[in-house]
Tab-separated table of C-alpha atoms and ligand atoms in Angstrom:
chain	number	residue	atom	x	y	z
A	23	MET	CA	0.018	0.031	0.016
A	24	ALA	CA	1.260	3.550	-0.801
A	25	GLY	CA	3.159	5.286	2.044
A	26	ARG	CA	3.562	2.056	4.180
A	27	LYS	CA	6.972	0.650	4.581
A	28	LYS	CA	7.139	-2.680	2.830
A	29	ASP	CA	7.645	-5.937	4.894
A	30	PRO	CA	10.955	-7.687	4.180
A	31	LEU	CA	10.736	-10.354	1.482
A	32	HIS	CA	11.037	-13.167	4.020
A	33	LYS	CA	8.071	-11.844	5.879
A	34	SER	CA	6.038	-11.786	2.717
A	35	PHE	CA	6.924	-15.454	2.002
A	36	SER	CA	6.051	-16.344	5.629
A	37	TYR	CA	2.565	-14.698	5.414
A	38	ALA	CA	1.969	-16.586	2.099
A	39	PHE	CA	2.912	-19.856	3.753
A	40	GLU	CA	0.604	-18.975	6.680
A	41	GLY	CA	-2.230	-18.609	4.151
A	42	ILE	CA	-1.334	-21.994	2.512
A	43	PHE	CA	-1.363	-23.824	6.005
A	44	THR	CA	-4.465	-22.104	7.117
A	45	CYS	CA	-6.179	-23.202	3.947
A	46	ILE	CA	-4.911	-26.810	4.364
A	47	ARG	CA	-6.135	-26.834	8.078
A	48	ASN	CA	-9.512	-25.367	7.439
A	49	GLU	CA	-10.676	-26.460	3.965
A	50	ARG	CA	-11.661	-30.097	3.447
A	51	ASN	CA	-11.252	-29.610	-0.446
A	52	MET	CA	-7.728	-28.633	-0.026
A	53	LYS	CA	-6.978	-31.777	1.922
A	54	ILE	CA	-8.619	-33.783	-0.941
A	55	HIS	CA	-6.542	-32.107	-3.547
A	56	ILE	CA	-3.407	-32.862	-1.575
A	57	ALA	CA	-4.452	-36.526	-1.141
A	58	VAL	CA	-5.176	-36.752	-4.836
A	59	ALA	CA	-1.779	-35.137	-5.812
A	60	ALA	CA	0.076	-37.601	-3.528
A	61	LEU	CA	-1.632	-40.570	-5.075
A	62	VAL	CA	-0.866	-39.195	-8.524
A	63	VAL	CA	2.816	-38.784	-7.656
A	64	ILE	CA	2.992	-42.368	-6.300
A	65	ALA	CA	1.160	-43.734	-9.510
A	66	GLY	CA	3.313	-41.550	-11.750
A	67	TRP	CA	6.523	-42.889	-10.059
A	68	ILE	CA	5.350	-46.526	-10.439
A	69	LEU	CA	4.232	-45.973	-14.138
A	70	GLY	CA	7.408	-44.009	-14.960
A	71	LEU	CA	5.879	-40.681	-16.332
A	72	SER	CA	8.000	-38.647	-18.847
A	73	ILE	CA	9.379	-35.190	-18.014
A	74	THR	CA	6.586	-33.715	-19.996
A	75	GLU	CA	3.958	-35.641	-18.255
A	76	TRP	CA	5.455	-34.715	-14.812
A	77	CYS	CA	5.380	-30.970	-15.960
A	78	ILE	CA	1.715	-31.311	-16.940
A	79	CYS	CA	0.766	-33.020	-13.592
A	80	LEU	CA	2.708	-30.379	-11.526
A	81	GLY	CA	1.253	-27.584	-13.460
A	82	LEU	CA	-2.238	-28.948	-12.898
A	83	PHE	CA	-1.595	-29.441	-9.135
A	84	GLY	CA	-0.564	-25.883	-8.837
A	85	LEU	CA	-3.471	-24.666	-10.877
A	86	VAL	CA	-6.088	-26.493	-8.748
A	87	MET	CA	-4.550	-25.644	-5.430
A	88	ALA	CA	-3.864	-22.057	-6.310
A	89	LEU	CA	-7.503	-21.635	-7.329
A	90	GLU	CA	-8.672	-23.376	-4.078
A	91	LEU	CA	-6.558	-20.653	-2.113
A	92	VAL	CA	-8.260	-18.024	-4.215
A	93	ASN	CA	-11.575	-19.442	-3.560
A	94	THR	CA	-10.977	-19.438	0.276
A	95	ALA	CA	-9.873	-15.922	-0.014
A	96	VAL	CA	-13.109	-14.992	-1.732
A	97	GLU	CA	-15.141	-16.916	0.784
A	98	ALA	CA	-13.302	-15.070	3.580
A	99	VAL	CA	-13.770	-11.630	2.114
A	100	VAL	CA	-17.443	-12.154	1.498
A	101	ASP	CA	-17.994	-13.390	5.038
A	102	LEU	CA	-16.120	-10.362	6.283
A	103	VAL	CA	-18.278	-7.967	4.198
A	104	THR	CA	-21.584	-9.443	5.076
A	105	THR	CA	-23.135	-12.351	7.189
A	106	GLU	CA	-26.516	-11.467	5.573
A	107	ARG	CA	-27.689	-13.543	2.480
A	108	HIS	CA	-27.047	-11.296	-0.565
A	109	PRO	CA	-27.359	-12.404	-4.221
A	110	LEU	CA	-23.988	-10.723	-4.892
A	111	ALA	CA	-22.245	-12.711	-2.128
A	112	LYS	CA	-23.806	-15.856	-3.599
A	113	ILE	CA	-22.474	-15.037	-7.161
A	114	ALA	CA	-18.952	-14.256	-5.730
A	115	LYS	CA	-18.848	-17.660	-3.694
A	116	ASP	CA	-20.409	-19.838	-6.391
A	117	THR	CA	-18.166	-18.406	-9.249
A	118	ALA	CA	-15.031	-18.680	-7.122
A	119	ALA	CA	-16.136	-22.452	-6.430
A	120	GLY	CA	-16.896	-22.962	-10.062
A	121	ALA	CA	-13.375	-21.949	-11.033
A	122	VAL	CA	-11.857	-24.577	-8.827
A	123	LEU	CA	-14.311	-27.046	-10.143
A	124	ILE	CA	-13.508	-26.416	-13.714
A	125	ALA	CA	-9.836	-26.730	-13.137
A	126	ALA	CA	-10.488	-29.931	-11.123
A	127	ILE	CA	-12.557	-31.583	-13.896
A	128	MET	CA	-9.910	-30.659	-16.611
A	129	ALA	CA	-7.184	-31.919	-14.380
A	130	ALA	CA	-8.991	-35.252	-13.935
A	131	ILE	CA	-9.608	-35.639	-17.670
A	132	VAL	CA	-5.829	-34.904	-18.474
A	133	GLY	CA	-4.954	-37.236	-15.657
A	134	LEU	CA	-7.058	-40.124	-17.166
A	135	LEU	CA	-5.632	-39.353	-20.698
A	136	ILE	CA	-2.133	-39.838	-19.253
A	137	PHE	CA	-2.608	-42.529	-16.772
A	138	VAL	CA	-5.114	-44.981	-18.431
A	139	PRO	CA	-2.928	-45.992	-21.436
A	140	LYS	CA	0.145	-46.144	-19.156
A	141	GLY	CA	-1.760	-48.137	-16.548
A	142	LEU	CA	-3.066	-50.708	-19.022
A	143	LEU	CA	0.423	-51.136	-20.524
A	144	PHE	CA	1.764	-51.667	-17.050
A	145	LEU	CA	-0.961	-54.347	-16.279
A	146	LYS	CA	-0.296	-56.211	-19.618
A	147	GLN	CA	3.482	-56.359	-18.644
A	148	LEU	CA	2.703	-58.069	-15.296
B	21	LIG	N1	-23.792	-14.263	2.301
B	21	LIG	C1	-24.301	-15.135	1.428
B	21	LIG	N2	-25.377	-14.791	0.580
B	21	LIG	C2	-25.902	-15.663	-0.266
B	21	LIG	N3	-25.467	-16.980	-0.453
B	21	LIG	C3	-24.577	-17.389	0.313
B	21	LIG	C4	-23.837	-16.507	1.156
B	21	LIG	N4	-22.853	-17.223	1.954
B	21	LIG	C5	-23.003	-18.488	1.298
B	21	LIG	N5	-23.821	-18.593	0.400
B	21	LIG	C6	-24.237	-19.729	-0.431
B	21	LIG	O1	-23.933	-20.957	0.206
B	21	LIG	C7	-22.911	-21.637	-0.300
B	21	LIG	C8	-21.980	-22.273	0.624
B	21	LIG	O2	-21.308	-21.234	1.231
B	21	LIG	P1	-20.262	-21.463	2.407
B	21	LIG	O3	-19.705	-20.178	2.822
B	21	LIG	O4	-20.752	-22.268	3.420
B	21	LIG	O5	-19.042	-22.117	1.486
B	21	LIG	P2	-18.659	-23.492	1.782
B	21	LIG	O6	-19.748	-24.543	1.244
B	21	LIG	O7	-18.209	-23.664	3.165
B	21	LIG	O8	-17.444	-23.764	0.776
B	21	LIG	P3	-16.349	-24.764	0.726
B	21	LIG	O9	-16.950	-25.919	-0.197
B	21	LIG	O10	-15.155	-24.084	0.077
B	21	LIG	O11	-16.116	-25.246	2.049
B	21	LIG	C9	-22.106	-20.664	-1.367
B	21	LIG	O12	-21.630	-21.215	-2.399
B	21	LIG	C10	-23.408	-19.818	-1.776
B	21	LIG	O13	-24.148	-20.424	-2.797
């Protein structure tokens, strides 16, 4: 903000990590994203993903989790502004949740496209 002395860089990072850990602690969906990401990493390690496939998976983990953080931020700001039911509050919360959902659906489709052929090949080789 103008006129205010900026926090040192390490402080900014520590606030950002605080936000990430708060979201992990409080949001069930974030826990689900992390569990799914962990399973994908294990499956990817077993099936031997290529560098490109790892990049795609990591990019999608980042996209979904970053949108979950933004969704949590939108929910918090809406709740801060009003505890009353309001159509604009509903639009803000529902569209932010929709953003996470779109990314998660696309990530699931991309995951299937990568993992199903590799998984079938792996099973055939057993
Ligand atoms: N102030 C409000 N005015 C109108 N509708 C609201 C309001 N607060 C919440 N809602 C509606 O209720 C839904 C659930 O809101 P809530 O704040 O409980 O989010 P949530 O379900 O806890 O989100 P998450 O799934 O991330 O935990 C919203 O998506 C919205 O449709």
